[in-house]
Tab-separated table of C-alpha atoms in Angstrom:
chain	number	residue	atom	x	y	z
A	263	UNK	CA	0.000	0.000	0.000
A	264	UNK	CA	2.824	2.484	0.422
A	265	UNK	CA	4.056	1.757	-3.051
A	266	UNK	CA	1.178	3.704	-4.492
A	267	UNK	CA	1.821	6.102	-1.758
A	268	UNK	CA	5.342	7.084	-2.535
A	269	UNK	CA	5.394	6.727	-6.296
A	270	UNK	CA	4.612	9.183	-8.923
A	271	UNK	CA	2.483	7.647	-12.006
A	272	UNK	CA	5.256	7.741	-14.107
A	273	UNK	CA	7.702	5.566	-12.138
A	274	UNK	CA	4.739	3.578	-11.645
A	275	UNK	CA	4.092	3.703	-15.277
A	276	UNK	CA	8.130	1.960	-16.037
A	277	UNK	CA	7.735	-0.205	-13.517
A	278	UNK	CA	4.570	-1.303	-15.242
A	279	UNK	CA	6.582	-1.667	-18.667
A	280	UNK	CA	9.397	-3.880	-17.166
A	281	UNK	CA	7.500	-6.308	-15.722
A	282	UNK	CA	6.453	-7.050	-19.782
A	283	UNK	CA	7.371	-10.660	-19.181
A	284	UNK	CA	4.927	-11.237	-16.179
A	285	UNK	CA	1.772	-13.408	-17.842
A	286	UNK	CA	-0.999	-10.815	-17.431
A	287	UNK	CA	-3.524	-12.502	-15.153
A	288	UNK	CA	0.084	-12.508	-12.792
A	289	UNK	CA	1.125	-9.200	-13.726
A	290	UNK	CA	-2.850	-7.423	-13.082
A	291	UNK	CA	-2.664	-9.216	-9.320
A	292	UNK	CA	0.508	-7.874	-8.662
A	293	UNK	CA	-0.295	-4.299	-9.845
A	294	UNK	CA	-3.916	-4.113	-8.031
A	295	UNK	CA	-2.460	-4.847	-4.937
A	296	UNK	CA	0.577	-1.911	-5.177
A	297	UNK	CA	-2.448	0.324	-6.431
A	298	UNK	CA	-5.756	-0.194	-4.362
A	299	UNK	CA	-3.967	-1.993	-1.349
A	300	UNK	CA	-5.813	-5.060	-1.431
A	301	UNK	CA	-6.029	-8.453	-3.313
A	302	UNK	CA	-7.567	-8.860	-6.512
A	303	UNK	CA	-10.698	-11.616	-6.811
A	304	UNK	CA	-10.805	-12.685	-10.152
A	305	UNK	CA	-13.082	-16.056	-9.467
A	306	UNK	CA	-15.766	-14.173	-7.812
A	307	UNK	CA	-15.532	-10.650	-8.922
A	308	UNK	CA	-17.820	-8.339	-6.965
A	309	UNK	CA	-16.631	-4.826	-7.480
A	310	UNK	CA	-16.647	-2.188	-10.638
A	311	UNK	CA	-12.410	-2.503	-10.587
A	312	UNK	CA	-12.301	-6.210	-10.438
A	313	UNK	CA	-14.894	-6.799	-12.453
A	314	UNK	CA	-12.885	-4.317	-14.966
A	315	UNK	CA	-10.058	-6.483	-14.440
A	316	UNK	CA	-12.133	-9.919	-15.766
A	317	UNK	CA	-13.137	-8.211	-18.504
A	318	UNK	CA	-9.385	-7.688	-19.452
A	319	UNK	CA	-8.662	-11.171	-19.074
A	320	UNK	CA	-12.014	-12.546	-20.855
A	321	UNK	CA	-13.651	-10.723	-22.750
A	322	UNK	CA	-11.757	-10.125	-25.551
A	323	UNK	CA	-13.707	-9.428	-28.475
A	324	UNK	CA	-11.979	-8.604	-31.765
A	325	UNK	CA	-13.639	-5.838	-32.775
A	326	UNK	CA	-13.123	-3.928	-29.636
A	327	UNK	CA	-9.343	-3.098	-31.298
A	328	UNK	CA	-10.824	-1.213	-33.682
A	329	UNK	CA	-13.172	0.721	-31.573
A	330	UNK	CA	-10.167	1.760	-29.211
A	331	UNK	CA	-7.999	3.016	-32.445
A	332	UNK	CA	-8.275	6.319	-32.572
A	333	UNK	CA	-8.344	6.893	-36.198
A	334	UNK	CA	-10.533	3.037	-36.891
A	335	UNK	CA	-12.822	4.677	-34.564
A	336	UNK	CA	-13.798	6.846	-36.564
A	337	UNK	CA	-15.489	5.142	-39.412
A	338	UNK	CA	-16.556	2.425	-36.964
A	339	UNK	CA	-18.555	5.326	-34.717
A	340	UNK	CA	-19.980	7.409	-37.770
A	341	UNK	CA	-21.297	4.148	-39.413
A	342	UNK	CA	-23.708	4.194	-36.307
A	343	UNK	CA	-23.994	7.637	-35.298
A	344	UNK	CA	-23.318	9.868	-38.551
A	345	UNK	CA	-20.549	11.802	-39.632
A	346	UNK	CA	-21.684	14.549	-38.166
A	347	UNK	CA	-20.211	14.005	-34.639
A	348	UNK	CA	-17.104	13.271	-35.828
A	349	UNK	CA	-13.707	15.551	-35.268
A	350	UNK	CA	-12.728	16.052	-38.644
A	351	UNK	CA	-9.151	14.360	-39.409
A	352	UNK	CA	-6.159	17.170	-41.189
A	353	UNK	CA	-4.117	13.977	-41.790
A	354	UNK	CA	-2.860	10.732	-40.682
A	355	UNK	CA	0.830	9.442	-40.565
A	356	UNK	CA	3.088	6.440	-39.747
A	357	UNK	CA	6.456	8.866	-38.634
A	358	UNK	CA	6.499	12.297	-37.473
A	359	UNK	CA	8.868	13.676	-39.896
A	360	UNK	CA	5.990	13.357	-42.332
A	361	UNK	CA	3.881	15.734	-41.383
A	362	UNK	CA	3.966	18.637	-43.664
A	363	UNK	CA	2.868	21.333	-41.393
A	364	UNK	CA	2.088	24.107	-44.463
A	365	UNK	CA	-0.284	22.308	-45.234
A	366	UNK	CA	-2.266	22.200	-41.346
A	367	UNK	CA	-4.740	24.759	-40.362
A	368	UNK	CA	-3.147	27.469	-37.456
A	369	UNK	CA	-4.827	25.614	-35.222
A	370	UNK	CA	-4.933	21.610	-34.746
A	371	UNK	CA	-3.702	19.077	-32.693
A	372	UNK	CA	-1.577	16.117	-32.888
A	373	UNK	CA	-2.461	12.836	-30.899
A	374	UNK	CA	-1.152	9.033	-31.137
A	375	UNK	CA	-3.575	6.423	-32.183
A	376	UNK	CA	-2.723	3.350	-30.222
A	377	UNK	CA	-2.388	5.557	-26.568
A	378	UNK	CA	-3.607	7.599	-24.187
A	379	UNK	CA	-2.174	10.898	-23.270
A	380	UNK	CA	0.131	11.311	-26.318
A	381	UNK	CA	-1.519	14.635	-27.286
A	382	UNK	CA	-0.177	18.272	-28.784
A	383	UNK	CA	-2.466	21.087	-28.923
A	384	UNK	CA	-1.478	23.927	-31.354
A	385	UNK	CA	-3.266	26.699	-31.101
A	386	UNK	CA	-0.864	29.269	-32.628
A	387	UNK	CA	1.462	27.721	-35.581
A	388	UNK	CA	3.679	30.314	-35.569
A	389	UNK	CA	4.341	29.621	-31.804
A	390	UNK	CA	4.441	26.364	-31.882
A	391	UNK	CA	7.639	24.433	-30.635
A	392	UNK	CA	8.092	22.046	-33.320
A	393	UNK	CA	10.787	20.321	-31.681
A	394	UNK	CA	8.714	19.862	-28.208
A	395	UNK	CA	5.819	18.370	-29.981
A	396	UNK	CA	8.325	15.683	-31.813
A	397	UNK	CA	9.713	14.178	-28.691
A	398	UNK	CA	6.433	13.772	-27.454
A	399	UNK	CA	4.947	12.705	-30.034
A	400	UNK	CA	8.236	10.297	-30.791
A	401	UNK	CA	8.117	9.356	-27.195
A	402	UNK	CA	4.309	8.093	-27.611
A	403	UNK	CA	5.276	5.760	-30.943
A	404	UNK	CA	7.497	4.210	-28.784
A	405	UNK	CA	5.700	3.167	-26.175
A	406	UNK	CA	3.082	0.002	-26.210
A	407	UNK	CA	0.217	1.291	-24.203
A	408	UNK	CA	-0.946	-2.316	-23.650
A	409	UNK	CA	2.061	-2.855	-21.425
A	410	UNK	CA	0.734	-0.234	-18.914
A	411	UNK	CA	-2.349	-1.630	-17.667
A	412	UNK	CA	-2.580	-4.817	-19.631
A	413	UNK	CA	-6.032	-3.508	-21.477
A	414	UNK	CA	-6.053	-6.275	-24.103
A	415	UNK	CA	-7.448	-4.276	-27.260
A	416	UNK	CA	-4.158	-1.780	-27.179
A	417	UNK	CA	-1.753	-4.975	-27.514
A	418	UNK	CA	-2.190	-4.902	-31.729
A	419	UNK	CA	-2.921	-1.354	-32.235
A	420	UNK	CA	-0.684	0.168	-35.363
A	421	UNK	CA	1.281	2.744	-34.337
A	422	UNK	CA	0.110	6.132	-36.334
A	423	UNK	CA	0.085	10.382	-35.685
A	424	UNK	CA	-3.485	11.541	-36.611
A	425	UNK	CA	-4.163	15.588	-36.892
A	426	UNK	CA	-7.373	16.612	-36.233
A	427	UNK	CA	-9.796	19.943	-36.137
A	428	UNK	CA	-9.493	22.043	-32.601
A	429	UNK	CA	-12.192	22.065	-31.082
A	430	UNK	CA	-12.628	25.435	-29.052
A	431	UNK	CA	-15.671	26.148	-26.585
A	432	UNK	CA	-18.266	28.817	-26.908
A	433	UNK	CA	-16.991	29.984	-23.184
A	434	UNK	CA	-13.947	28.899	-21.000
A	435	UNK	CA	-10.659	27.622	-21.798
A	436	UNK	CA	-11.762	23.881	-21.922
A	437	UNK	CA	-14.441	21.817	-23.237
A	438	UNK	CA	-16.585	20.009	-21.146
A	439	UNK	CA	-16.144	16.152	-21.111
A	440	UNK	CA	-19.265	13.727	-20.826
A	441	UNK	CA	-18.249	10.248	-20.103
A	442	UNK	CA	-21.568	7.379	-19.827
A	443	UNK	CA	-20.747	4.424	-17.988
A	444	UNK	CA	-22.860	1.722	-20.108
A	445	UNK	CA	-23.703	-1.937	-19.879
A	446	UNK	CA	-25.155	-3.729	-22.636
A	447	UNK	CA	-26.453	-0.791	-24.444
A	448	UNK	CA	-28.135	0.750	-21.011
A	449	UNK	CA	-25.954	3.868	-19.636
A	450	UNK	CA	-26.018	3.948	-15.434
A	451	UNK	CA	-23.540	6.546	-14.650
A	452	UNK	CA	-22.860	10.109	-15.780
A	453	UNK	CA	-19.347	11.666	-15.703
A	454	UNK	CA	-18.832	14.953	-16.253
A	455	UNK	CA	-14.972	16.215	-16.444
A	456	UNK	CA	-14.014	19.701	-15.813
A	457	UNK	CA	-10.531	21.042	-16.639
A	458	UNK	CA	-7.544	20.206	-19.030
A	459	UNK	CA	-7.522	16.256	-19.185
A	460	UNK	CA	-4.118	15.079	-16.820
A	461	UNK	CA	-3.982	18.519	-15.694
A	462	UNK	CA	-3.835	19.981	-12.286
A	463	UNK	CA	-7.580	21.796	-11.444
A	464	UNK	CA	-9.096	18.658	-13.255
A	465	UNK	CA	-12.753	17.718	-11.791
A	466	UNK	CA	-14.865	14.680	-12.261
A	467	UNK	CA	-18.344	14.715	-10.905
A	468	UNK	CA	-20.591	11.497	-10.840
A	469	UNK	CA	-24.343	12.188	-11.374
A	470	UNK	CA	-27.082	9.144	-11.900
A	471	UNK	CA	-29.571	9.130	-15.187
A	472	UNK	CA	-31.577	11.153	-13.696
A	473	UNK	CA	-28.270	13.688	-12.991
A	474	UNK	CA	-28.492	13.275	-9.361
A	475	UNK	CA	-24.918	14.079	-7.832
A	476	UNK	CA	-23.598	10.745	-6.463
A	477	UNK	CA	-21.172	11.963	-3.833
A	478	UNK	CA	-18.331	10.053	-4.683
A	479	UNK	CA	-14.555	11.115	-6.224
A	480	UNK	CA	-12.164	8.958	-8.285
A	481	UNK	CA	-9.208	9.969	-9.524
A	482	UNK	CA	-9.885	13.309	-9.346
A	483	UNK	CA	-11.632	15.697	-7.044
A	484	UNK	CA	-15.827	17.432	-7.009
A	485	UNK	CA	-16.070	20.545	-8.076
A	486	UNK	CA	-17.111	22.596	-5.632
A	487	UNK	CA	-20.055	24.252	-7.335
A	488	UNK	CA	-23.431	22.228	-8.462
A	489	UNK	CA	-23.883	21.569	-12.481
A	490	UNK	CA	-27.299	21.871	-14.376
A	491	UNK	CA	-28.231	18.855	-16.472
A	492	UNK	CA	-27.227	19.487	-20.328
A	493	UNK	CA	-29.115	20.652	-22.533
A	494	UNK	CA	-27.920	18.065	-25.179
A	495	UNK	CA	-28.627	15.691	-22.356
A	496	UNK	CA	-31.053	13.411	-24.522
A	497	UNK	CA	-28.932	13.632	-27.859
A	498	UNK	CA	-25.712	12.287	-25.628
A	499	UNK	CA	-27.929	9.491	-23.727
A	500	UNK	CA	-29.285	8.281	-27.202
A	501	UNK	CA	-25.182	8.287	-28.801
A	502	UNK	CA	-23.922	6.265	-25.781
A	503	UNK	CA	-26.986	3.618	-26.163
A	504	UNK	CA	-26.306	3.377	-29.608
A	505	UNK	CA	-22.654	2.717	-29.080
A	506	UNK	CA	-22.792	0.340	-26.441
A	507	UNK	CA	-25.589	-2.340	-27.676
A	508	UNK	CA	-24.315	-5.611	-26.812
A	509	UNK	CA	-21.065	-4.652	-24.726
A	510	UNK	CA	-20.786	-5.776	-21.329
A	511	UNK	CA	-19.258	-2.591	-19.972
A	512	UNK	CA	-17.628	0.690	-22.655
A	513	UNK	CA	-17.561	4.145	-21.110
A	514	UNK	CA	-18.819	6.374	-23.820
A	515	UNK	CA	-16.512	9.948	-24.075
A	516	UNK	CA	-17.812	12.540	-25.552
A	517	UNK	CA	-16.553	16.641	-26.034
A	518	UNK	CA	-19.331	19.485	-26.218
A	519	UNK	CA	-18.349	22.809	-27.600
A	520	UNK	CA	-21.529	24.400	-25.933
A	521	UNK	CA	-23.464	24.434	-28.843
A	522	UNK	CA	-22.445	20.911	-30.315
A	523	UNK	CA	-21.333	17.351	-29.205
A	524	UNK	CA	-18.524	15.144	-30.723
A	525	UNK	CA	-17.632	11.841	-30.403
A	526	UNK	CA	-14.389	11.642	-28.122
A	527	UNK	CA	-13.470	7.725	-27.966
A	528	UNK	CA	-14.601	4.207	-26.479
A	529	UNK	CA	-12.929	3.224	-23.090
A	530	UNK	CA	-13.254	-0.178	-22.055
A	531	UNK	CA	-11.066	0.038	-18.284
A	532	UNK	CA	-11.889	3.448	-16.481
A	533	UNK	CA	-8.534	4.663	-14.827
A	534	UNK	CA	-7.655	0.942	-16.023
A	535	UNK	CA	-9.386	-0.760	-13.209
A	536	UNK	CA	-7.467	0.623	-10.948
A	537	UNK	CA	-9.753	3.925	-9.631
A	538	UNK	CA	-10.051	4.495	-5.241
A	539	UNK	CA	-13.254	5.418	-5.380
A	540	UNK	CA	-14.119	7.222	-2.182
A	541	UNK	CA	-16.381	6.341	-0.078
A	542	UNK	CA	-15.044	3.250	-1.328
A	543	UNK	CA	-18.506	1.430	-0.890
A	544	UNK	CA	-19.013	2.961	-5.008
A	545	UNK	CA	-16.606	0.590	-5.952
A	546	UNK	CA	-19.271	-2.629	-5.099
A	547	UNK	CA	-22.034	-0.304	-6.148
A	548	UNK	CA	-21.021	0.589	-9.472
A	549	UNK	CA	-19.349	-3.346	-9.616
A	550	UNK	CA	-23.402	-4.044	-9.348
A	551	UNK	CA	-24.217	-3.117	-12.921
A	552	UNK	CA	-21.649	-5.047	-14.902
A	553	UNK	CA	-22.923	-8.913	-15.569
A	554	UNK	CA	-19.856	-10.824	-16.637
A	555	UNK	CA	-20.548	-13.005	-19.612
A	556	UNK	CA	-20.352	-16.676	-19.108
């Protein structure tokens, strides 16, 4: 339990990578006792992070490599949705030094499409730092996200730079982030993310379908003032149904300007399986709405 005390995600993060050898029912016991403290049941799951944790083991469905590709993704989500939600995509390449930059908008941004977190946002050209973005960009390409947290559908991913549109809100400096916990097509949970994503003054808030406030924090903290329910509230219930027919458990992301919503990715492991929910009792509670297939 002090491991997860003392160490900062990254270290955390290499020590995950090294231990690349470790089978990964092994490695995902090891790693969810240094970060939740306690031992992982895997033959009678009960709560929403070991449950997460079966479904990396078991439920490994083919297609669900496409649906976590960020540029697959794409064609994948419009085919059910429409076009319409979609960023639109400057350009897609296999090495950085590809990207001709004359030919990008003054504002974009640059993301991997096998990870998480290997983002640039450019919202001046002229100011970019060209050299910044390439080492962490480069950095990203090298890296096999599966390794981290053992989430199956990353393992095969092709490794690829996609620009897309920026997408600015109508007011503040950040969109707002909707993420629908869903089971088999029937979204329980409401998650709506405050703040630059990874940054500090980041807030996640909890509400129920009916956008009560569950008071409950995961890996980041409430904010401190109450939200009203969307006004696209309907038009982003009826996306994350659509998306999430006949999957045992996808969290739905999704951006909103303020006056429009786009389709942000699939997530199959919130925080990886690995969230402290607190008052830890949401852990069993949200565990309650995943059935594991036989």
């Amino acid at each position: 339990m002090w491991i997860r005390k003392f160490i900062s995600r990254e270290a955390l993060n290499n020590m995950m990578k090294l231990f690349a050898f470790i089978p990964d029912k092994q490695y995902l016991q090891i790693m969810y006792r240094i970060r939740l403290g306690k031992k992982l049941h895997l033959d009678n799951p009960q709560t929403f992070n070991e449950k997460i944790q079966w479904l990396k083991l078991y439920d490994r469905n083919p297609q669900y490599t496409i649906m976590v590709d960020k540029y697959e993704a794409k064609k994948y989500v419009s085919d059910i949705i429409g076009d319409e939600y979609i960023i639109p995509t400057l350009g897609v390449w296999d090495r950085f030094e590809d990207i001709d930059f004359d030919m990008l908008p003054n504002q974009f941004v640059l993301k991997c499409t096998h990870d998480s977190g290997g983002v640039v946002i450019c919202r001046d050209k002229k100011t970019l730092n060209i050299k910044k973005a390439q080492d962490k960009i480069e950095k990203s390409l090298k890296s096999n996200f599966y390794y981290v947290g053992r989430e199956w559908p990353y393992k095969g991913l092709k490794r690829r730079i996609i620009a897309e549109k920026l997408l600015l809100p109508i007011q503040g400096n950040c969109l707002i982030e909707y993420k629908i916990f869903c089971f088999y097509g029937v979204p329980k949970v409401f998650l709506v993310c405050m703040g630059n994503a990874h940054g500090v003054g980041r807030t996640n808030d909890f509400y129920d379908m009916n956008f009560n406030h569950i008071p409950v924090t995961g890996t980041y903290p409430n904010l401190k003032t109450s939200l009203s329910k969307p006004k696209e509230y309907d038009e982003i219930v009826d996306i994350a149904k659509k998306l999430s027919i006949g999957i045992p458990q996808v969290r739905v992301d999704l951006y909103s300007t303020g006056n429009k919503i786009y389709f942000g990715e699939l997530t199959f492991s919130h925080d990886s399986g690995f969230c402290r929910f607190q008052p830890s009792k949401y852990d069993y509670e949200f565990g309650q709405y995943i059935a594991l297939p036989k």
